[in-house]
PDB file as gemmi writes it, atoms N, CA and C in Angstrom:
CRYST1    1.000    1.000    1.000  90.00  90.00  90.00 P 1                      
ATOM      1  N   UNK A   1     -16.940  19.964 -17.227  1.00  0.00           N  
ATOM      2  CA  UNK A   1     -17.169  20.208 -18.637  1.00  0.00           C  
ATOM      3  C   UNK A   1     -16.707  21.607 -19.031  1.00  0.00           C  
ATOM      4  N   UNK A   2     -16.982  22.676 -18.288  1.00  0.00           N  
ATOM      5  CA  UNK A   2     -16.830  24.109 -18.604  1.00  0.00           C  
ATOM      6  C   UNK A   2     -15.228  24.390 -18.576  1.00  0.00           C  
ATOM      7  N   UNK A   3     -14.442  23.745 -17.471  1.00  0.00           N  
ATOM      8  CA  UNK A   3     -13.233  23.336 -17.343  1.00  0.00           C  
ATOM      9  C   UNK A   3     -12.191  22.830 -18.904  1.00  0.00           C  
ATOM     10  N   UNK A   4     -12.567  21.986 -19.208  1.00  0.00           N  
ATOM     11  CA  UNK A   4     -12.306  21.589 -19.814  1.00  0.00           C  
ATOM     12  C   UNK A   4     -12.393  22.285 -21.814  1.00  0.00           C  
ATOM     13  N   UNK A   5     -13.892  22.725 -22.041  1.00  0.00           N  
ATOM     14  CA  UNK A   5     -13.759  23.329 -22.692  1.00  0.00           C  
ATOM     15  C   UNK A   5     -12.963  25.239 -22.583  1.00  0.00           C  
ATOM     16  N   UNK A   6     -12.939  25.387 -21.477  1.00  0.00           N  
ATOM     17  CA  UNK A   6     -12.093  26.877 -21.555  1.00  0.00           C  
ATOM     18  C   UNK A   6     -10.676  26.386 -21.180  1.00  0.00           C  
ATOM     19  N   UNK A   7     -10.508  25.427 -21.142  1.00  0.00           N  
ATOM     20  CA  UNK A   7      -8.830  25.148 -21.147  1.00  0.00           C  
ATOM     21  C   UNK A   7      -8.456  24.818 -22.569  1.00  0.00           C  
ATOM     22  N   UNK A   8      -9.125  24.357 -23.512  1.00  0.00           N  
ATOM     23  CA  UNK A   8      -9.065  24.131 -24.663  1.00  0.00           C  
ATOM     24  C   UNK A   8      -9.020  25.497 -25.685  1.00  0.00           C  
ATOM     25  N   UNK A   9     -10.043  26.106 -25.666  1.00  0.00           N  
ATOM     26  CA  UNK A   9     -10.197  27.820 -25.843  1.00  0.00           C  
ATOM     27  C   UNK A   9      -8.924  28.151 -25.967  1.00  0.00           C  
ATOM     28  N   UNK A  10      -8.653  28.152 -24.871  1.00  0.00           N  
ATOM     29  CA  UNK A  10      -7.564  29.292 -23.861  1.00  0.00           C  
ATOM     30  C   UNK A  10      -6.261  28.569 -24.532  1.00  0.00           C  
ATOM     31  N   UNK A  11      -6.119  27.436 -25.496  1.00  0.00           N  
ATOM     32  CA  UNK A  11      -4.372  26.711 -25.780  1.00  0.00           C  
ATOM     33  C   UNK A  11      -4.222  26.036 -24.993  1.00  0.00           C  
ATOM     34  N   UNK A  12      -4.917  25.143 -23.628  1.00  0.00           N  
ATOM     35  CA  UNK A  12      -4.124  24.099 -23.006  1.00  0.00           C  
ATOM     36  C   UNK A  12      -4.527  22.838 -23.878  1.00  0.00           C  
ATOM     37  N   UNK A  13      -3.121  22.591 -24.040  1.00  0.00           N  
ATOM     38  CA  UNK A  13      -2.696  21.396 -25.254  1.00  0.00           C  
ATOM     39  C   UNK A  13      -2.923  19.805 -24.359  1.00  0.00           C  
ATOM     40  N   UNK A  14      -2.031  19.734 -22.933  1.00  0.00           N  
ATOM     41  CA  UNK A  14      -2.212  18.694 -22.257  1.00  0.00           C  
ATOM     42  C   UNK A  14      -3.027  18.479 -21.022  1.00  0.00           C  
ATOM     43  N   UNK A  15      -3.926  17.583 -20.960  1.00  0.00           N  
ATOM     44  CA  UNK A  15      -5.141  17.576 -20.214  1.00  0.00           C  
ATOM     45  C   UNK A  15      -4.670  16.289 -19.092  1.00  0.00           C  
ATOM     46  N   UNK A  16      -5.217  16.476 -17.472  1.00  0.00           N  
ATOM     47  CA  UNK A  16      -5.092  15.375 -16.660  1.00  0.00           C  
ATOM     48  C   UNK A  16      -6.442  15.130 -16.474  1.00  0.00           C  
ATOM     49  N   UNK A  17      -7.112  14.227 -16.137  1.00  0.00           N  
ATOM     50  CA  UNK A  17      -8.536  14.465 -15.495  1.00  0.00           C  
ATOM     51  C   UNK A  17      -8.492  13.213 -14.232  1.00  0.00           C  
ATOM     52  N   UNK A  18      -8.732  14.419 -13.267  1.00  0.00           N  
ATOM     53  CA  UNK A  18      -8.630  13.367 -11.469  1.00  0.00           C  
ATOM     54  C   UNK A  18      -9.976  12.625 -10.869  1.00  0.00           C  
ATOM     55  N   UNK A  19     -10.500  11.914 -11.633  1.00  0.00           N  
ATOM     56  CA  UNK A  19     -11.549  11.346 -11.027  1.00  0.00           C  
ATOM     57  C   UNK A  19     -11.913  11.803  -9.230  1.00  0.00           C  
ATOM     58  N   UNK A  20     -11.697  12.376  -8.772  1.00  0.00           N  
ATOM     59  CA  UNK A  20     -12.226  12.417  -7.271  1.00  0.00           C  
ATOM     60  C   UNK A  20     -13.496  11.734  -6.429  1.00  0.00           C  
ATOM     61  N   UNK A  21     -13.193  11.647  -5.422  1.00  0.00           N  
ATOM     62  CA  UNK A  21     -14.046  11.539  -4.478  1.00  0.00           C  
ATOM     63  C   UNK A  21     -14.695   9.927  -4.820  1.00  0.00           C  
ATOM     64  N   UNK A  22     -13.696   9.202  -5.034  1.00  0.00           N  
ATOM     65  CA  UNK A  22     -13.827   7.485  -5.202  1.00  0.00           C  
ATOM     66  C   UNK A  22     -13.915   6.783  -3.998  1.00  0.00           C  
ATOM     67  N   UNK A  23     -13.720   7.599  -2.507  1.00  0.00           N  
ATOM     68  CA  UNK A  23     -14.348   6.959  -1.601  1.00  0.00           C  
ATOM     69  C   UNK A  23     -15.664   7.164  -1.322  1.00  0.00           C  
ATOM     70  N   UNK A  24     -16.535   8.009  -1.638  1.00  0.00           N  
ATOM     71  CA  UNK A  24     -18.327   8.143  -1.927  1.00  0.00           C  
ATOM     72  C   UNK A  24     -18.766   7.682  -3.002  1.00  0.00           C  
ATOM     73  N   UNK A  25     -18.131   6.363  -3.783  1.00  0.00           N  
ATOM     74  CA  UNK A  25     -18.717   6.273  -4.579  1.00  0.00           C  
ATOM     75  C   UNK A  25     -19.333   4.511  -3.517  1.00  0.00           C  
ATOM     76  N   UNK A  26     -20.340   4.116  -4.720  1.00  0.00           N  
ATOM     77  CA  UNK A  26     -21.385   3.242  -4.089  1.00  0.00           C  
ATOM     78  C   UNK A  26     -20.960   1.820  -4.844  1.00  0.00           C  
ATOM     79  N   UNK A  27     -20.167   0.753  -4.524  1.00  0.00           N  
ATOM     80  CA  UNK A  27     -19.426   0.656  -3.450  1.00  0.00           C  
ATOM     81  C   UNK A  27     -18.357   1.732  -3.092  1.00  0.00           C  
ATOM     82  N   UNK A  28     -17.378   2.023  -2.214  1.00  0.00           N  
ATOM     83  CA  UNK A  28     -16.243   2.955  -2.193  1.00  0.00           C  
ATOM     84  C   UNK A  28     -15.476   2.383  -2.887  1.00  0.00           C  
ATOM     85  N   UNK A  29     -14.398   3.095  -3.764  1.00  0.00           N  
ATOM     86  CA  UNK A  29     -13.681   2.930  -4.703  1.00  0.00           C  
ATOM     87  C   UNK A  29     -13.953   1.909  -5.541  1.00  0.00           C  
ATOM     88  N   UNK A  30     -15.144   1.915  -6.214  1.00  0.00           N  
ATOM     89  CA  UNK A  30     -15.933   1.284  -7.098  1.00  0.00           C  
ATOM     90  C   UNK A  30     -14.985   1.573  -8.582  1.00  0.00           C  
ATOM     91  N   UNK A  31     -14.627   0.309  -9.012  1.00  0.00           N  
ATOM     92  CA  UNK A  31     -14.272   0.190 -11.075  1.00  0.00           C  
ATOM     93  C   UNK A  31     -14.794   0.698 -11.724  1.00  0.00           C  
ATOM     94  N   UNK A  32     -16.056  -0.138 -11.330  1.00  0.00           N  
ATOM     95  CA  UNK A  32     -17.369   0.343 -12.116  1.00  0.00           C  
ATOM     96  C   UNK A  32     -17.620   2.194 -12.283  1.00  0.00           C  
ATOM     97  N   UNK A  33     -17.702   2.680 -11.475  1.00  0.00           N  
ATOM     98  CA  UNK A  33     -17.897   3.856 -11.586  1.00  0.00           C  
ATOM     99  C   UNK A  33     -16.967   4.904 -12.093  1.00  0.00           C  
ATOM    100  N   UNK A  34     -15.682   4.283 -11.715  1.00  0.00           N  
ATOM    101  CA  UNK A  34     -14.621   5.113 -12.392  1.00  0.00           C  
ATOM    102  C   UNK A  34     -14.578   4.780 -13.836  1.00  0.00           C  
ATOM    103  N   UNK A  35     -14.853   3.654 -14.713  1.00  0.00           N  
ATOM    104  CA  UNK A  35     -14.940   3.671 -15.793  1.00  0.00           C  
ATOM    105  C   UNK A  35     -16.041   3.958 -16.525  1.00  0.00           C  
ATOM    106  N   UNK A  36     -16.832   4.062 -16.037  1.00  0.00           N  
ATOM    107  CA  UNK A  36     -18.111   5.258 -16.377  1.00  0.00           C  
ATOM    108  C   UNK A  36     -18.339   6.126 -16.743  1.00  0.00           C  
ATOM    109  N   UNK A  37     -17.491   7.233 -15.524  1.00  0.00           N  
ATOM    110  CA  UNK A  37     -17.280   8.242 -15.496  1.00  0.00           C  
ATOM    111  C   UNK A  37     -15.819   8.296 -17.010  1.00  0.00           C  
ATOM    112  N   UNK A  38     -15.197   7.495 -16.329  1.00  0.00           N  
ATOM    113  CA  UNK A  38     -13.629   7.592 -17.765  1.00  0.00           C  
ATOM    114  C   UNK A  38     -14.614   7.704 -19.321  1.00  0.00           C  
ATOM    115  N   UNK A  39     -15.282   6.814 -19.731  1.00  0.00           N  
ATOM    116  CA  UNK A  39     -16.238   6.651 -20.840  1.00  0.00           C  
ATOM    117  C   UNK A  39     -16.328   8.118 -21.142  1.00  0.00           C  
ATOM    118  N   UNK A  40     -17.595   8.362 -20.105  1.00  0.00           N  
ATOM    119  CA  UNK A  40     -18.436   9.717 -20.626  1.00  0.00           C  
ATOM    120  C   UNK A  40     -17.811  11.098 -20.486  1.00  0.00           C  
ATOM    121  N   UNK A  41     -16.525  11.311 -20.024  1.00  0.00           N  
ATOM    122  CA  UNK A  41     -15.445  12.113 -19.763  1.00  0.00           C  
ATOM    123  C   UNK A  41     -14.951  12.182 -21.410  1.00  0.00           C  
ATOM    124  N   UNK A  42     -14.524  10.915 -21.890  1.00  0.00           N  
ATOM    125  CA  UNK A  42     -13.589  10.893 -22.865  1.00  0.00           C  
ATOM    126  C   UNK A  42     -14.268  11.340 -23.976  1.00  0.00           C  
ATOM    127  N   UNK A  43     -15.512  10.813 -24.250  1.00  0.00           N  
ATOM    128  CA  UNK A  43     -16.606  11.172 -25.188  1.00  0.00           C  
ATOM    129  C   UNK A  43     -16.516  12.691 -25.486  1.00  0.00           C  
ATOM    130  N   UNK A  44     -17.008  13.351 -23.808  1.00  0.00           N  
ATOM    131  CA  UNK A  44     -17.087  14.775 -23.923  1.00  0.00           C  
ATOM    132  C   UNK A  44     -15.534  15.727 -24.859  1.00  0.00           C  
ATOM    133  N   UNK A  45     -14.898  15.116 -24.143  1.00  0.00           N  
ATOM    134  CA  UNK A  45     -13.049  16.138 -24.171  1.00  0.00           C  
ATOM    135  C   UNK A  45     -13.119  15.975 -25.907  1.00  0.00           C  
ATOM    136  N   UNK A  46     -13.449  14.308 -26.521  1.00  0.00           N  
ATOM    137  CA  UNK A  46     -12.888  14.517 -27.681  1.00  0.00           C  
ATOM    138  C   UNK A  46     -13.997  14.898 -28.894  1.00  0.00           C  
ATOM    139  N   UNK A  47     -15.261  15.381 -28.106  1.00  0.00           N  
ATOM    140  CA  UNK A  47     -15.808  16.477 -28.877  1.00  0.00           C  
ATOM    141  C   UNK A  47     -15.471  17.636 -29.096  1.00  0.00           C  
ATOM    142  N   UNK A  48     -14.693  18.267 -28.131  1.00  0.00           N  
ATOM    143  CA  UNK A  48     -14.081  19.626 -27.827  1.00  0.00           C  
ATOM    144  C   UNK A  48     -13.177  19.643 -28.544  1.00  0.00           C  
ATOM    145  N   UNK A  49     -12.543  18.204 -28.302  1.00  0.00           N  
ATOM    146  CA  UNK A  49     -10.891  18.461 -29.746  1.00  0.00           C  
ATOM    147  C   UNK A  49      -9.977  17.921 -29.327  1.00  0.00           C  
ATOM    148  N   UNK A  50      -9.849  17.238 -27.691  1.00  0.00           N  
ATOM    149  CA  UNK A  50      -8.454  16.379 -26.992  1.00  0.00           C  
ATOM    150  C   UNK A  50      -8.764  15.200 -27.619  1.00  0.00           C  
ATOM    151  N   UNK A  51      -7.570  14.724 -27.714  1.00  0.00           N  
ATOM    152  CA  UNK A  51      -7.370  13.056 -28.049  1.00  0.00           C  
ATOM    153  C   UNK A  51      -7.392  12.636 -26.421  1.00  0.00           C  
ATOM    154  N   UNK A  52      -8.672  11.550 -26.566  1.00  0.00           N  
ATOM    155  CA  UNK A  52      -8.314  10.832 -25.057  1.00  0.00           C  
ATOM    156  C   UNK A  52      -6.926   9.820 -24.950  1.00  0.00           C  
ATOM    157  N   UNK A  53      -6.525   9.284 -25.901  1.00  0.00           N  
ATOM    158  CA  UNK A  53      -5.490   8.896 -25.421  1.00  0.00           C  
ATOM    159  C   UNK A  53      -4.362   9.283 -24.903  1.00  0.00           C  
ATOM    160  N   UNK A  54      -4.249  10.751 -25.179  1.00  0.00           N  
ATOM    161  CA  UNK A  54      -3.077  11.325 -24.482  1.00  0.00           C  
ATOM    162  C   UNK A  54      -4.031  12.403 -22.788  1.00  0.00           C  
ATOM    163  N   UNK A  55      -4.934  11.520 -22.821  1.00  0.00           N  
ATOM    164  CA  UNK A  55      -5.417  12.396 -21.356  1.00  0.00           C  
ATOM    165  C   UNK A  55      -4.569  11.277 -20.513  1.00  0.00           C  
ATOM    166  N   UNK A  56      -4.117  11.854 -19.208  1.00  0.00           N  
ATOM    167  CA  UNK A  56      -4.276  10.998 -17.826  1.00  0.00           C  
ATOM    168  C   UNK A  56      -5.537  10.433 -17.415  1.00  0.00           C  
ATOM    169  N   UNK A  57      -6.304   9.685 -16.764  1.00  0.00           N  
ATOM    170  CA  UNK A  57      -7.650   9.554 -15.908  1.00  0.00           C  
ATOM    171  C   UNK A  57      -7.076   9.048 -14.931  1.00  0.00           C  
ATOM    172  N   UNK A  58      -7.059   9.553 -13.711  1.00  0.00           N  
ATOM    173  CA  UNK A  58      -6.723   9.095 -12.423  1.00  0.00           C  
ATOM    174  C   UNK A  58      -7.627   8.823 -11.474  1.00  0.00           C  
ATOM    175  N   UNK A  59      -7.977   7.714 -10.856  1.00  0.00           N  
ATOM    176  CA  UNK A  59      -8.981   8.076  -9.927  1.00  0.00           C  
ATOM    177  C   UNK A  59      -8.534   8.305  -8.242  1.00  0.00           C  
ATOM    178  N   UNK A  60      -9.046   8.718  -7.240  1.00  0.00           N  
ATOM    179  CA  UNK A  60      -8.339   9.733  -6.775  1.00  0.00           C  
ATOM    180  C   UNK A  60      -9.357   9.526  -5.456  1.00  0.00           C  
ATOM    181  N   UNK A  61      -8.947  10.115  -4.088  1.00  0.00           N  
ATOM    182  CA  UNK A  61      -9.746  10.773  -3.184  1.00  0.00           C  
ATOM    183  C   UNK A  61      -8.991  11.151  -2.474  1.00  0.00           C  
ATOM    184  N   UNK A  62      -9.681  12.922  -2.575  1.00  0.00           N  
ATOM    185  CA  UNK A  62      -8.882  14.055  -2.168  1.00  0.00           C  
ATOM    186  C   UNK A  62      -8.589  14.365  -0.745  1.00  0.00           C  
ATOM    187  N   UNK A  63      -9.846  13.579  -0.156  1.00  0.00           N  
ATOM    188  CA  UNK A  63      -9.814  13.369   1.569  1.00  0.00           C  
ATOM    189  C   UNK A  63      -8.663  12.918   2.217  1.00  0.00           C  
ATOM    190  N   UNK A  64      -8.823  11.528   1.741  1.00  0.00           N  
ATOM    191  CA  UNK A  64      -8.227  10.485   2.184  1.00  0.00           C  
ATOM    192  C   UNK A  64      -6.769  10.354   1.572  1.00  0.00           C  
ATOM    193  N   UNK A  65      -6.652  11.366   0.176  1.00  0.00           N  
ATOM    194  CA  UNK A  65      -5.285  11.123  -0.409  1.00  0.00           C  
ATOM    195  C   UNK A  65      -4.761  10.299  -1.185  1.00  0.00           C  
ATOM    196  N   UNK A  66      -5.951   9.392  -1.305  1.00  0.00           N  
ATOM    197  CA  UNK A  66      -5.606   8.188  -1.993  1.00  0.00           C  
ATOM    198  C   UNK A  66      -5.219   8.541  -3.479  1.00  0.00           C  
ATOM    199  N   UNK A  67      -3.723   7.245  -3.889  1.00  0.00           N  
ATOM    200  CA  UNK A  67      -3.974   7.737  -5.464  1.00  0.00           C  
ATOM    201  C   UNK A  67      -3.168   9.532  -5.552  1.00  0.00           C  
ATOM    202  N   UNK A  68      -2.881  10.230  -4.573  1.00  0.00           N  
ATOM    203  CA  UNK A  68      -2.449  11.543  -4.990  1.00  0.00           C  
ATOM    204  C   UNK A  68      -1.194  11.178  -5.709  1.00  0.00           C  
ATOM    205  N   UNK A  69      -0.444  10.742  -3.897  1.00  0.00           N  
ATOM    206  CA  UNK A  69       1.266  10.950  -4.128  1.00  0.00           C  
ATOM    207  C   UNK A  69       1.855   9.496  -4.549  1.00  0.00           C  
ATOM    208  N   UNK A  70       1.031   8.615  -3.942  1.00  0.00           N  
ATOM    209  CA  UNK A  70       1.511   6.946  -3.927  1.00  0.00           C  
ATOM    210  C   UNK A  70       0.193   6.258  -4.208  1.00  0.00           C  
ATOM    211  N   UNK A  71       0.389   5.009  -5.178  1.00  0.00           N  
ATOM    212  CA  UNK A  71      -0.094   4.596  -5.448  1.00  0.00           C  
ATOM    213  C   UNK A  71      -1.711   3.810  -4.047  1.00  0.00           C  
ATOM    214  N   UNK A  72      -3.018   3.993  -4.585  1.00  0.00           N  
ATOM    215  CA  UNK A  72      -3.916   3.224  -3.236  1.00  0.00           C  
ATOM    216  C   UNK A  72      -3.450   1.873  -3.105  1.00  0.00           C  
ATOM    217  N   UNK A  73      -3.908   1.112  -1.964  1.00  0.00           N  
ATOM    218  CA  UNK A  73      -4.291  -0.280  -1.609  1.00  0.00           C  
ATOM    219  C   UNK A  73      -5.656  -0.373  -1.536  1.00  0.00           C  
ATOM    220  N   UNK A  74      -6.614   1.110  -1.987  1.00  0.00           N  
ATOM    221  CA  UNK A  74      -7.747   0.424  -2.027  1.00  0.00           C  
ATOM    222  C   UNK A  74      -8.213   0.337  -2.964  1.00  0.00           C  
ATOM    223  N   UNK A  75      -7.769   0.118  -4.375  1.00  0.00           N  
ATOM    224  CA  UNK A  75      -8.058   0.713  -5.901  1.00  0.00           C  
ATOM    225  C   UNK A  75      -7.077  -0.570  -6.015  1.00  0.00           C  
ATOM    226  N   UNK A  76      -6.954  -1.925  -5.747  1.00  0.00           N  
ATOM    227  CA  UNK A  76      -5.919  -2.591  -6.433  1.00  0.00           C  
ATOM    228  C   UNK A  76      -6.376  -2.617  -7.666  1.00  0.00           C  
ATOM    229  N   UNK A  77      -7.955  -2.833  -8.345  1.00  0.00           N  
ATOM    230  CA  UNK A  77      -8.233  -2.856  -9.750  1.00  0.00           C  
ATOM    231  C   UNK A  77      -7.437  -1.633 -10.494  1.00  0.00           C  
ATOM    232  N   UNK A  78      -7.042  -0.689 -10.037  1.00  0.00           N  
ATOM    233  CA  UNK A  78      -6.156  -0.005 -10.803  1.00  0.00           C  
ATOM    234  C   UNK A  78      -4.887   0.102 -11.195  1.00  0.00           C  
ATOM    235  N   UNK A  79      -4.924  -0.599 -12.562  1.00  0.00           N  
ATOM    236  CA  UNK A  79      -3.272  -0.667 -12.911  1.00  0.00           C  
ATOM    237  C   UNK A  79      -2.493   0.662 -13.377  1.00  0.00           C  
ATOM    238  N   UNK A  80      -2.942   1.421 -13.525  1.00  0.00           N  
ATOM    239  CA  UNK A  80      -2.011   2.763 -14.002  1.00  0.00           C  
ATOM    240  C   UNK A  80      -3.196   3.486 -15.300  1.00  0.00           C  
ATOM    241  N   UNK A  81      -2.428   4.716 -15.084  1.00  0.00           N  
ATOM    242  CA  UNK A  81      -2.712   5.840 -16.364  1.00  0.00           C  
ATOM    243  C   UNK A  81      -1.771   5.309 -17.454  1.00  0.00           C  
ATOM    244  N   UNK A  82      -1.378   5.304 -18.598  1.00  0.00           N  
ATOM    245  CA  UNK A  82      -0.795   5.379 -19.876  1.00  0.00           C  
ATOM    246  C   UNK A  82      -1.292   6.718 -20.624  1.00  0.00           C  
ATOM    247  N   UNK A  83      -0.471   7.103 -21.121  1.00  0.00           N  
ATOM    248  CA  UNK A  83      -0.826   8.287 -22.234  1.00  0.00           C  
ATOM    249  C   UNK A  83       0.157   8.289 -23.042  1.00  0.00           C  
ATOM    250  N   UNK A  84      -0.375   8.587 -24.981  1.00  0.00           N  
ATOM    251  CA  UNK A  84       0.372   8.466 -25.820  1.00  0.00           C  
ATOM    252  C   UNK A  84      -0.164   9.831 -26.901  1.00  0.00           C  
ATOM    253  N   UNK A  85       1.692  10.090 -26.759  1.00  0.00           N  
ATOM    254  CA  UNK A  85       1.464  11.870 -27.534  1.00  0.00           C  
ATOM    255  C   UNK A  85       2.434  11.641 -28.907  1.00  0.00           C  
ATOM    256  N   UNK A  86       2.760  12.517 -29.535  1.00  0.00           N  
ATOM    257  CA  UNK A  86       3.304  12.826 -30.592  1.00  0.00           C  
ATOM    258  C   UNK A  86       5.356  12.998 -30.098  1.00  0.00           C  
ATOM    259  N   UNK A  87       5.515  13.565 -28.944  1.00  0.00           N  
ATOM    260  CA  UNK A  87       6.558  13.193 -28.248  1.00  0.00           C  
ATOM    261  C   UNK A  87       6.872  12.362 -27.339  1.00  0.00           C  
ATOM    262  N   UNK A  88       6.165  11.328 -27.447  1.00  0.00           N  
ATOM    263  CA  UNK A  88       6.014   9.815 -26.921  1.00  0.00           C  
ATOM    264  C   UNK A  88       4.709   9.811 -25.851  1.00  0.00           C  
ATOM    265  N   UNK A  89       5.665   8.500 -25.265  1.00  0.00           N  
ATOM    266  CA  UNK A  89       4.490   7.715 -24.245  1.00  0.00           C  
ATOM    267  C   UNK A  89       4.886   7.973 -23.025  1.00  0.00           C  
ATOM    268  N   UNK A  90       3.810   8.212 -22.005  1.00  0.00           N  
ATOM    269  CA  UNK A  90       4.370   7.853 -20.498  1.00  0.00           C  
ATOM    270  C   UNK A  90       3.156   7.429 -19.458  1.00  0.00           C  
ATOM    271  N   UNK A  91       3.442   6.797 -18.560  1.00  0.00           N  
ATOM    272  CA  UNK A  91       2.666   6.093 -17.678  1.00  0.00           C  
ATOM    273  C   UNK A  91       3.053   5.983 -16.040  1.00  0.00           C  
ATOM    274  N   UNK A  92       2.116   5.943 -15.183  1.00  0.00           N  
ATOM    275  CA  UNK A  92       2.110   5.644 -14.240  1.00  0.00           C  
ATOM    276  C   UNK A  92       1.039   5.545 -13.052  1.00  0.00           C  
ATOM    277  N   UNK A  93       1.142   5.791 -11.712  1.00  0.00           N  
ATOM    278  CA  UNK A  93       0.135   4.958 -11.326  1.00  0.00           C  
ATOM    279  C   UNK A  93      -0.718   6.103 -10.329  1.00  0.00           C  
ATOM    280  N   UNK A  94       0.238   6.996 -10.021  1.00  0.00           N  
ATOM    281  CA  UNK A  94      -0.645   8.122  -9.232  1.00  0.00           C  
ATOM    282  C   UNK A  94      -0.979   9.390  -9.767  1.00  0.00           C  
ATOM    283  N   UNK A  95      -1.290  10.488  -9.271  1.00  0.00           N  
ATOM    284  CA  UNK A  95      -1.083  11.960  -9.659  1.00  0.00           C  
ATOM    285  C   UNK A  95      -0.232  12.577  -9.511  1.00  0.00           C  
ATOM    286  N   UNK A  96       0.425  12.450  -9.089  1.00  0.00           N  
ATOM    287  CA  UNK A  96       1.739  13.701  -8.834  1.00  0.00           C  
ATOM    288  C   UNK A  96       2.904  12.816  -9.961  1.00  0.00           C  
ATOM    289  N   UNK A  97       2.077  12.016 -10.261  1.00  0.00           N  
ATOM    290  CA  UNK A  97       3.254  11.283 -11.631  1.00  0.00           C  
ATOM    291  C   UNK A  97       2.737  11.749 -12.810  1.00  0.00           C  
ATOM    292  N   UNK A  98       1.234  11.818 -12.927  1.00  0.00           N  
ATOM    293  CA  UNK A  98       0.440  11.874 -14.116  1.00  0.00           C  
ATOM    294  C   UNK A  98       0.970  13.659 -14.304  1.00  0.00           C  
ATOM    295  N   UNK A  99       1.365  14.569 -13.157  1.00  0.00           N  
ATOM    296  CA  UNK A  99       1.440  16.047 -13.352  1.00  0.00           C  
ATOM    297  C   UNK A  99       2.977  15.970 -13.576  1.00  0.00           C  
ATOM    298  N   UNK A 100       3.763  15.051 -13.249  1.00  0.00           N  
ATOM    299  CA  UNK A 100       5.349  15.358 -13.649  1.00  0.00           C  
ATOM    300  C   UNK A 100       5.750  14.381 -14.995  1.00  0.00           C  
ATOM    301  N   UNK A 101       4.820  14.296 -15.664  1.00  0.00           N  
ATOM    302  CA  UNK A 101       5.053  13.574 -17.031  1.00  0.00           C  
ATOM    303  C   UNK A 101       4.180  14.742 -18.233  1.00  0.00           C  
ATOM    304  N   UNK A 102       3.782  16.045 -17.921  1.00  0.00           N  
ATOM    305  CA  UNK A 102       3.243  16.755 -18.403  1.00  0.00           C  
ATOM    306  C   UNK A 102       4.346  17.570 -18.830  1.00  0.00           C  
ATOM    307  N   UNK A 103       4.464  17.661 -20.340  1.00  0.00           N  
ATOM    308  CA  UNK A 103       5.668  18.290 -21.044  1.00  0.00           C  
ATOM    309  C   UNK A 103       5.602  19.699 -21.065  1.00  0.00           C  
ATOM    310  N   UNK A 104       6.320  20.642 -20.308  1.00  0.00           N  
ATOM    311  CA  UNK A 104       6.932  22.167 -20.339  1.00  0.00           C  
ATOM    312  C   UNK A 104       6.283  22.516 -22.184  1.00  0.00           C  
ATOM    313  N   UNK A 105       5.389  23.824 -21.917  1.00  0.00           N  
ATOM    314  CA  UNK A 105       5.099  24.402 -23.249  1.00  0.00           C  
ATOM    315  C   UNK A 105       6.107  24.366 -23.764  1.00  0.00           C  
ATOM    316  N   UNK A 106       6.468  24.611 -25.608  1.00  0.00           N  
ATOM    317  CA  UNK A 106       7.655  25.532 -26.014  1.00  0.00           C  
ATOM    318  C   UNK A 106       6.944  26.974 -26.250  1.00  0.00           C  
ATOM    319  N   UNK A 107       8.402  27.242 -26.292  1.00  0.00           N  
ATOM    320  CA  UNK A 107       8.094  29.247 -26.369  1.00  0.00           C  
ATOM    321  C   UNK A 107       8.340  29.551 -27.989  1.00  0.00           C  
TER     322      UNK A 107                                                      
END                                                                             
């Protein structure tokens, strides 16, 4: 939360948010919980002032790697991030996609 609002503060315009640690969740890599968490995430950001639709939500485990670079096999319920901005749309299925679809400030 604190994250999020001092990145906002501070001018960060485009937001990712990495769900982590989806293998401790109860079941491991539980839907349920990642869209939970996505819900009450999105609620928060677009009190602050982000449009959730142009957030990423990735869910993720940082241990195990899952979800970083390549898509899991243990998350098949997960079909991808989508995000839609004012200089279009882009989508995909891991993190290191959700961070190379993040548009260069202008100066």
């Amino acid at each position: 939360r604190e994250h999020a609002l001092l990145a906002f503060t501070l001018g960060v315009k485009q937001l990712i948010v990495g769900v982590n640690k989806m293998d401790s969740t109860e079941p491991p890599y539980s839907e349920t919980r990642f869209e939970e968490i996505k819900k009450e995430v999105s609620s928060y950001i677009k009190k602050i002032g982000y449009n959730p639709v142009a957030v990423a939500f990735v869910p993720i485990s940082g241990w195990h790697g899952d979800n970083m670079l390549e898509p899991s096999s243990k998350m098949p319920w997960f079909k991808g991030w989508a995000v839609e901005r004012k200089e279009g749309k882009a989508d995909g299925k891991c993190l290191i996609e959700a961070l190379d679809a993040i548009l260069p400030p202008s100066r």
